[in-house]
Tab-separated table of C-alpha atoms and ligand atoms in Angstrom:
chain	number	residue	atom	x	y	z
A	1	MET	CA	-0.020	-0.191	-0.056
A	2	ARG	CA	1.403	3.442	-1.021
A	3	SER	CA	0.665	7.070	-0.116
A	4	VAL	CA	1.711	10.174	-1.950
A	5	ILE	CA	2.731	12.822	0.622
A	6	ASP	CA	5.581	14.547	-1.462
A	7	ILE	CA	6.124	14.652	-5.096
A	8	LYS	CA	9.269	12.740	-4.227
A	9	ASP	CA	7.377	9.715	-3.325
A	10	LEU	CA	6.889	9.293	-7.232
A	11	SER	CA	9.869	8.395	-9.465
A	12	THR	CA	10.642	10.182	-12.645
A	13	THR	CA	9.209	7.034	-14.444
A	14	GLU	CA	6.063	6.944	-12.422
A	15	LEU	CA	5.508	10.840	-13.250
A	16	ASN	CA	5.956	10.035	-16.750
A	17	GLU	CA	3.620	6.943	-16.585
A	18	LEU	CA	1.019	9.177	-14.976
A	19	VAL	CA	1.023	11.486	-17.830
A	20	ALA	CA	0.886	8.774	-20.264
A	21	VAL	CA	-2.326	7.249	-18.247
A	22	ALA	CA	-4.016	10.895	-18.105
A	23	GLU	CA	-3.386	11.240	-22.031
A	24	ASP	CA	-5.180	7.816	-22.514
A	25	ILE	CA	-7.935	8.871	-20.124
A	26	ILE	CA	-8.546	11.892	-22.165
A	27	GLN	CA	-8.593	10.110	-25.478
A	28	ASN	CA	-10.435	7.078	-24.371
A	29	PRO	CA	-12.697	8.239	-21.291
A	30	ASP	CA	-15.039	5.162	-21.704
A	31	LYS	CA	-12.337	2.648	-21.042
A	32	TYR	CA	-12.052	3.959	-17.627
A	33	ALA	CA	-15.901	4.610	-16.701
A	34	HIS	CA	-15.922	1.613	-14.384
A	35	LYS	CA	-12.311	1.015	-13.122
A	36	CYS	CA	-13.467	2.034	-9.669
A	37	ASP	CA	-16.818	0.478	-9.405
A	38	ARG	CA	-17.511	-0.085	-5.627
A	39	LYS	CA	-14.430	1.854	-4.579
A	40	LYS	CA	-14.891	4.908	-2.325
A	41	LEU	CA	-12.611	8.094	-2.082
A	42	ALA	CA	-12.849	10.260	1.191
A	43	THR	CA	-11.985	13.761	0.663
A	44	LEU	CA	-10.943	15.153	4.175
A	45	PHE	CA	-10.500	18.878	3.767
A	46	PHE	CA	-9.450	20.926	6.875
A	47	GLU	CA	-8.771	23.882	4.866
A	48	PRO	CA	-10.776	25.586	1.813
A	49	SER	CA	-10.531	24.350	-1.690
A	50	THR	CA	-12.548	24.452	-4.812
A	51	ARG	CA	-10.275	22.859	-7.468
A	52	THR	CA	-8.441	20.227	-5.573
A	53	ARG	CA	-11.428	18.626	-3.685
A	54	LEU	CA	-14.011	18.953	-6.643
A	55	SER	CA	-11.461	17.537	-9.055
A	56	PHE	CA	-10.804	14.650	-6.807
A	57	GLU	CA	-14.470	14.108	-6.337
A	58	ALA	CA	-15.169	14.424	-10.173
A	59	ALA	CA	-12.031	12.154	-10.914
A	60	MET	CA	-13.535	9.353	-8.892
A	61	TYR	CA	-17.081	9.797	-9.990
A	62	GLU	CA	-15.595	9.563	-13.697
A	63	LEU	CA	-13.920	6.239	-12.866
A	64	GLY	CA	-17.281	4.690	-11.575
A	65	GLY	CA	-16.735	5.172	-7.794
A	66	HIS	CA	-18.126	6.877	-4.952
A	67	VAL	CA	-17.059	9.860	-2.622
A	68	LEU	CA	-17.314	10.502	0.977
A	69	SER	CA	-16.765	14.271	1.479
A	70	MET	CA	-15.728	16.326	4.342
A	71	SER	CA	-15.328	19.975	3.316
A	72	ASP	CA	-14.333	21.653	6.262
A	73	ALA	CA	-12.955	21.040	9.707
A	74	GLY	CA	-15.896	22.384	11.593
A	75	SER	CA	-18.223	19.553	10.289
A	76	SER	CA	-15.911	16.742	11.617
A	77	SER	CA	-14.909	15.420	14.986
A	78	ALA	CA	-11.775	17.398	14.719
A	79	ALA	CA	-13.886	20.246	15.944
A	80	LYS	CA	-14.153	18.098	19.202
A	81	GLY	CA	-10.312	17.544	19.453
A	82	GLU	CA	-10.150	14.211	17.662
A	83	SER	CA	-6.408	13.648	16.344
A	84	VAL	CA	-5.527	13.266	12.600
A	85	ALA	CA	-4.364	9.865	13.389
A	86	ASP	CA	-7.585	8.740	14.839
A	87	THR	CA	-9.441	10.330	11.983
A	88	ALA	CA	-7.258	8.489	9.640
A	89	LYS	CA	-7.817	5.045	11.348
A	90	THR	CA	-11.619	5.720	11.313
A	91	VAL	CA	-11.874	6.762	7.827
A	92	SER	CA	-9.822	3.670	6.792
A	93	CYS	CA	-12.751	1.702	8.048
A	94	TYR	CA	-15.126	3.242	5.264
A	95	ALA	CA	-13.204	4.140	2.265
A	96	ASP	CA	-10.450	2.807	-0.068
A	97	ILE	CA	-8.312	5.871	-0.424
A	98	ILE	CA	-8.170	9.458	1.137
A	99	ALA	CA	-7.455	12.670	-0.306
A	100	MET	CA	-6.439	15.147	2.732
A	101	ARG	CA	-5.812	18.879	2.682
A	102	HIS	CA	-4.799	20.318	6.068
A	103	PRO	CA	-3.154	23.761	7.434
A	104	LYS	CA	-0.628	21.919	9.334
A	105	GLU	CA	2.566	20.954	7.521
A	106	GLY	CA	2.839	17.113	7.970
A	107	ALA	CA	-0.591	16.374	8.710
A	108	PRO	CA	-1.198	14.168	5.664
A	109	LEU	CA	2.065	12.303	6.571
A	110	VAL	CA	0.635	11.626	10.145
A	111	ALA	CA	-2.571	10.199	8.455
A	112	ALA	CA	-0.552	7.914	6.047
A	113	MET	CA	1.127	6.512	9.095
A	114	ASN	CA	-1.999	5.658	10.682
A	115	ALA	CA	-4.305	4.702	7.825
A	116	SER	CA	-4.686	1.182	6.535
A	117	ILE	CA	-5.591	2.792	3.066
A	118	PRO	CA	-3.495	5.075	0.720
A	119	VAL	CA	-3.341	8.833	1.596
A	120	ILE	CA	-2.822	11.371	-0.953
A	121	ASN	CA	-1.578	14.947	0.249
A	122	ALA	CA	-3.827	17.384	-1.304
A	123	GLY	CA	-2.022	20.316	0.266
A	124	ASP	CA	-0.411	20.862	3.709
A	125	GLY	CA	0.226	24.251	4.952
A	126	GLY	CA	2.942	26.051	3.229
A	127	HIS	CA	4.655	22.723	2.475
A	128	ASN	CA	3.764	20.739	-0.370
A	129	HIS	CA	0.975	20.259	-2.907
A	130	PRO	CA	1.947	17.109	-5.156
A	131	THR	CA	-1.300	16.701	-7.071
A	132	GLN	CA	-1.146	20.335	-8.268
A	133	THR	CA	2.221	19.259	-9.532
A	134	LEU	CA	0.713	16.534	-11.230
A	135	ALA	CA	-1.712	18.819	-13.021
A	136	ASP	CA	1.097	21.292	-13.727
A	137	LEU	CA	3.172	18.606	-15.397
A	138	LEU	CA	0.312	17.404	-17.695
A	139	THR	CA	-0.231	21.025	-18.795
A	140	ILE	CA	3.471	21.358	-19.373
A	141	HIS	CA	3.527	18.157	-21.400
A	142	ARG	CA	0.530	19.222	-23.419
A	143	GLU	CA	1.779	22.782	-24.127
A	144	LYS	CA	5.429	22.217	-24.574
A	145	ALA	CA	5.609	18.276	-25.623
A	146	ARG	CA	8.808	18.045	-23.500
A	147	PHE	CA	9.973	18.368	-19.665
A	148	ASP	CA	13.615	19.437	-20.451
A	149	ASN	CA	15.352	22.544	-21.540
A	150	LEU	CA	12.736	24.912	-20.477
A	151	THR	CA	13.343	28.232	-18.574
A	152	ILE	CA	10.692	28.463	-15.931
A	153	GLY	CA	9.871	31.819	-14.180
A	154	LEU	CA	8.079	31.270	-10.899
A	155	CYS	CA	6.780	34.596	-9.516
A	156	GLY	CA	5.041	36.014	-6.503
A	157	ASP	CA	4.979	34.277	-3.069
A	158	LEU	CA	7.682	31.664	-3.448
A	159	LYS	CA	8.106	31.474	0.346
A	160	PHE	CA	4.492	30.097	1.282
A	161	GLY	CA	3.495	28.937	-2.281
A	162	ARG	CA	3.350	25.065	-1.640
A	163	THR	CA	2.706	24.503	-5.313
A	164	VAL	CA	6.107	26.205	-6.309
A	165	HIS	CA	7.936	23.935	-3.822
A	166	SER	CA	6.458	20.752	-5.244
A	167	LEU	CA	6.887	21.985	-8.995
A	168	ILE	CA	10.573	22.893	-8.381
A	169	SER	CA	11.003	19.497	-6.790
A	170	ALA	CA	9.567	17.866	-9.964
A	171	MET	CA	11.290	19.781	-12.601
A	172	THR	CA	14.431	19.531	-11.138
A	173	ARG	CA	14.924	15.773	-12.228
A	174	TYR	CA	14.875	16.785	-15.889
A	175	SER	CA	17.750	18.276	-17.867
A	176	GLY	CA	18.473	21.716	-19.004
A	177	ILE	CA	16.040	23.317	-16.531
A	178	LYS	CA	16.495	26.882	-15.670
A	179	PHE	CA	14.620	28.570	-12.834
A	180	VAL	CA	13.989	32.324	-12.527
A	181	LEU	CA	12.741	33.058	-9.187
A	182	ILE	CA	10.909	36.340	-9.111
A	183	SER	CA	9.654	37.536	-5.814
A	184	PRO	CA	9.740	40.280	-3.162
A	185	LYS	CA	12.858	39.731	-0.907
A	186	GLU	CA	10.472	38.739	2.085
A	187	LEU	CA	9.008	35.965	-0.146
A	188	THR	CA	11.927	34.041	-1.632
A	189	VAL	CA	11.802	30.172	-1.725
A	190	PRO	CA	12.804	28.540	1.597
A	191	SER	CA	16.185	27.360	2.031
A	192	TYR	CA	15.304	23.785	1.693
A	193	VAL	CA	13.874	24.375	-1.672
A	194	LYS	CA	17.024	26.070	-2.833
A	195	LYS	CA	19.056	23.109	-1.496
A	196	VAL	CA	16.902	20.803	-3.822
A	197	ILE	CA	17.784	22.930	-6.778
A	198	LYS	CA	21.533	23.098	-5.852
A	199	GLU	CA	21.904	19.591	-5.206
A	200	ALA	CA	20.063	18.801	-8.811
A	201	GLY	CA	22.787	21.086	-10.321
A	202	ALA	CA	19.871	23.101	-11.940
A	203	GLU	CA	20.502	26.553	-13.140
A	204	CYS	CA	18.829	29.264	-10.882
A	205	ARG	CA	18.742	33.075	-10.470
A	206	GLU	CA	16.781	35.215	-8.260
A	207	THR	CA	15.363	38.676	-8.951
A	208	THR	CA	12.580	41.031	-8.057
A	209	ASP	CA	11.934	42.205	-11.425
A	210	LEU	CA	9.244	40.329	-13.600
A	211	LEU	CA	9.608	42.552	-16.659
A	212	GLU	CA	13.513	41.986	-16.760
A	213	ALA	CA	12.774	38.323	-16.742
A	214	MET	CA	9.990	38.061	-19.259
A	215	PRO	CA	11.772	37.576	-22.430
A	216	GLN	CA	13.823	34.592	-21.473
A	217	LEU	CA	10.759	32.611	-20.009
A	218	ASP	CA	9.112	29.522	-21.642
A	219	ILE	CA	6.764	29.149	-18.797
A	220	LEU	CA	5.766	31.930	-16.469
A	221	TYR	CA	4.009	30.344	-13.204
A	222	MET	CA	2.249	33.075	-11.283
A	223	THR	CA	1.262	32.544	-7.697
A	224	ARG	CA	-1.042	34.360	-5.153
A	225	VAL	CA	0.279	35.875	-2.103
A	226	GLN	CA	-0.945	33.530	0.761
A	227	ARG	CA	-2.605	35.730	3.236
A	228	GLU	CA	-3.515	32.822	5.232
A	229	ARG	CA	0.028	32.126	6.073
A	230	PHE	CA	1.102	35.678	7.000
A	231	PHE	CA	1.714	36.419	10.645
A	232	ASN	CA	0.548	39.839	10.316
A	233	GLU	CA	-1.967	41.736	8.141
A	234	GLU	CA	0.419	44.667	7.627
A	235	ASP	CA	2.888	42.739	5.771
A	236	TYR	CA	0.354	41.002	3.496
A	237	LEU	CA	-1.111	44.307	2.422
A	238	ARG	CA	2.251	45.757	1.736
A	239	LEU	CA	3.187	42.663	-0.481
A	240	LYS	CA	-0.141	41.347	-1.812
A	241	ASP	CA	0.055	43.382	-5.201
A	242	SER	CA	3.691	43.008	-5.793
A	243	TYR	CA	3.241	41.428	-9.318
A	244	ILE	CA	0.185	42.027	-11.508
A	245	LEU	CA	0.452	40.440	-14.887
A	246	THR	CA	-1.310	42.610	-17.523
A	247	PRO	CA	-1.194	42.231	-21.397
A	248	GLU	CA	1.078	45.180	-21.487
A	249	LYS	CA	3.679	43.197	-19.416
A	250	LEU	CA	3.519	40.296	-21.944
A	251	ILE	CA	4.657	42.661	-24.790
A	252	THR	CA	8.255	41.302	-24.478
A	253	ALA	CA	7.274	37.622	-23.805
A	254	LYS	CA	7.844	34.749	-26.287
A	255	LYS	CA	5.185	33.974	-28.626
A	256	ASP	CA	4.837	30.546	-27.112
A	257	LEU	CA	5.088	31.418	-23.477
A	258	CYS	CA	2.968	29.151	-21.362
A	259	ILE	CA	1.452	31.171	-18.516
A	260	MET	CA	0.373	29.088	-15.660
A	261	HIS	CA	-1.281	29.735	-11.929
A	262	PRO	CA	-2.176	27.104	-9.871
A	263	LEU	CA	-5.280	29.300	-8.826
A	264	PRO	CA	-7.376	30.748	-7.024
A	265	ARG	CA	-5.973	33.899	-8.345
A	266	VAL	CA	-6.789	37.242	-6.464
A	267	ASN	CA	-5.152	40.277	-8.307
A	268	GLU	CA	-2.029	38.868	-9.808
A	269	ILE	CA	-3.130	38.054	-13.345
A	270	SER	CA	-5.654	40.621	-14.875
A	271	VAL	CA	-8.693	39.126	-16.461
A	272	LYS	CA	-7.654	40.793	-19.491
A	273	VAL	CA	-4.773	37.912	-19.790
A	274	ASP	CA	-7.425	35.282	-20.049
A	275	GLU	CA	-8.184	36.017	-23.598
A	276	ASP	CA	-4.452	35.694	-24.483
A	277	PRO	CA	-3.949	32.167	-26.170
A	278	ARG	CA	-0.822	31.834	-23.858
A	279	ALA	CA	-3.034	31.568	-20.682
A	280	CYS	CA	-2.949	28.043	-19.645
A	281	TYR	CA	-4.318	28.302	-15.982
A	282	PHE	CA	-7.901	26.962	-16.723
A	283	LYS	CA	-6.262	24.200	-18.753
A	284	GLN	CA	-4.238	23.218	-15.587
A	285	VAL	CA	-7.726	22.936	-13.827
A	286	LEU	CA	-9.142	20.353	-16.012
A	287	ASN	CA	-5.710	18.645	-16.477
A	288	GLY	CA	-5.767	18.262	-12.680
A	289	LYS	CA	-9.006	15.916	-12.892
A	290	TYR	CA	-7.142	13.568	-15.405
A	291	MET	CA	-4.019	13.361	-13.269
A	292	ARG	CA	-5.977	12.665	-10.173
A	293	MET	CA	-7.794	9.789	-12.037
A	294	ALA	CA	-4.717	8.481	-12.955
A	295	LEU	CA	-3.269	8.606	-9.501
A	296	ILE	CA	-6.115	7.075	-7.834
A	297	LEU	CA	-5.896	4.061	-10.214
A	298	LYS	CA	-2.103	3.892	-9.384
A	299	LEU	CA	-2.551	3.816	-5.690
A	300	LEU	CA	-5.667	1.476	-5.808
A	301	GLU	CA	-3.304	-0.622	-8.308
A	302	ILE	CA	-5.973	-0.836	-10.865
A	303	LYS	CA	-4.854	-1.423	-14.462
B	1	CP	N1	-4.818	25.068	-6.875
B	1	CP	C1	-5.784	24.736	-5.766
B	1	CP	O1	-5.012	23.974	-4.731
B	1	CP	O2	-6.869	25.284	-5.672
B	1	CP	P1	-7.813	25.133	-4.395
B	1	CP	O3	-7.375	25.609	-3.275
B	1	CP	O4	-9.195	25.760	-4.982
B	1	CP	O5	-7.912	23.457	-4.064
């Protein structure tokens, strides 16, 4: 029995296989419509979500399975003080697989250590979000037809943006990757993520200037400043609009730039950019469902 808590829990071969299965699901949805008949997914979300929870649930329904859903901590016995470990043991009695989001870093790992069914980390605090990375990888594959020799600009809140940490970890495995880390000085990537880049030998530079970086980028990955992770509101208000992508700022960008964002967006991409054919963030949303279908099949060992 396997869980996925960190993107590192999946080998590069497995990432490539998941992309291939997702592509097959897109081409042949009927082939997968009953793969999870009688199986149950429990979505345990202790923190708000639109995309991740609903795409996991849509994924399980499209595989023919069922869903047990807990959409906020207040509606579960966590509100009465139940531990994550006891919740995981309990849900293991009802479901075949768990997708868990939690504000505490490491909570899905604790769940995996106590559950008797696979646990998928659906986002833990400012730490990791491996299934968003799966959505991102399928998007890169579909838009760029490769994972190597790409210059990737990551822009915004690189400190608390868990999707950034997981995506960097995944992309360091491929050759010829160059990272351009664009953030205010207060929101640079944590040192453990810089260590991952260094150990992989990937090229990397940091800047505060999005416009300066723009012409070099193959991928621009915008992120929201994560208000919920700030210790004081004053700092959030000062930093929240550090980067706002507008059509004017894209004038020097490559014609085949891929603009990504894990969403939700607040102000960091103007809605006017949505009309640009390079905007890929709603494609990411859909790709997330296919990759979560592929991951559920893998962890339930269903061919
Ligand atoms: N990308 C993402 O995790 O979105 P939600 O918070 O809506 O799930």
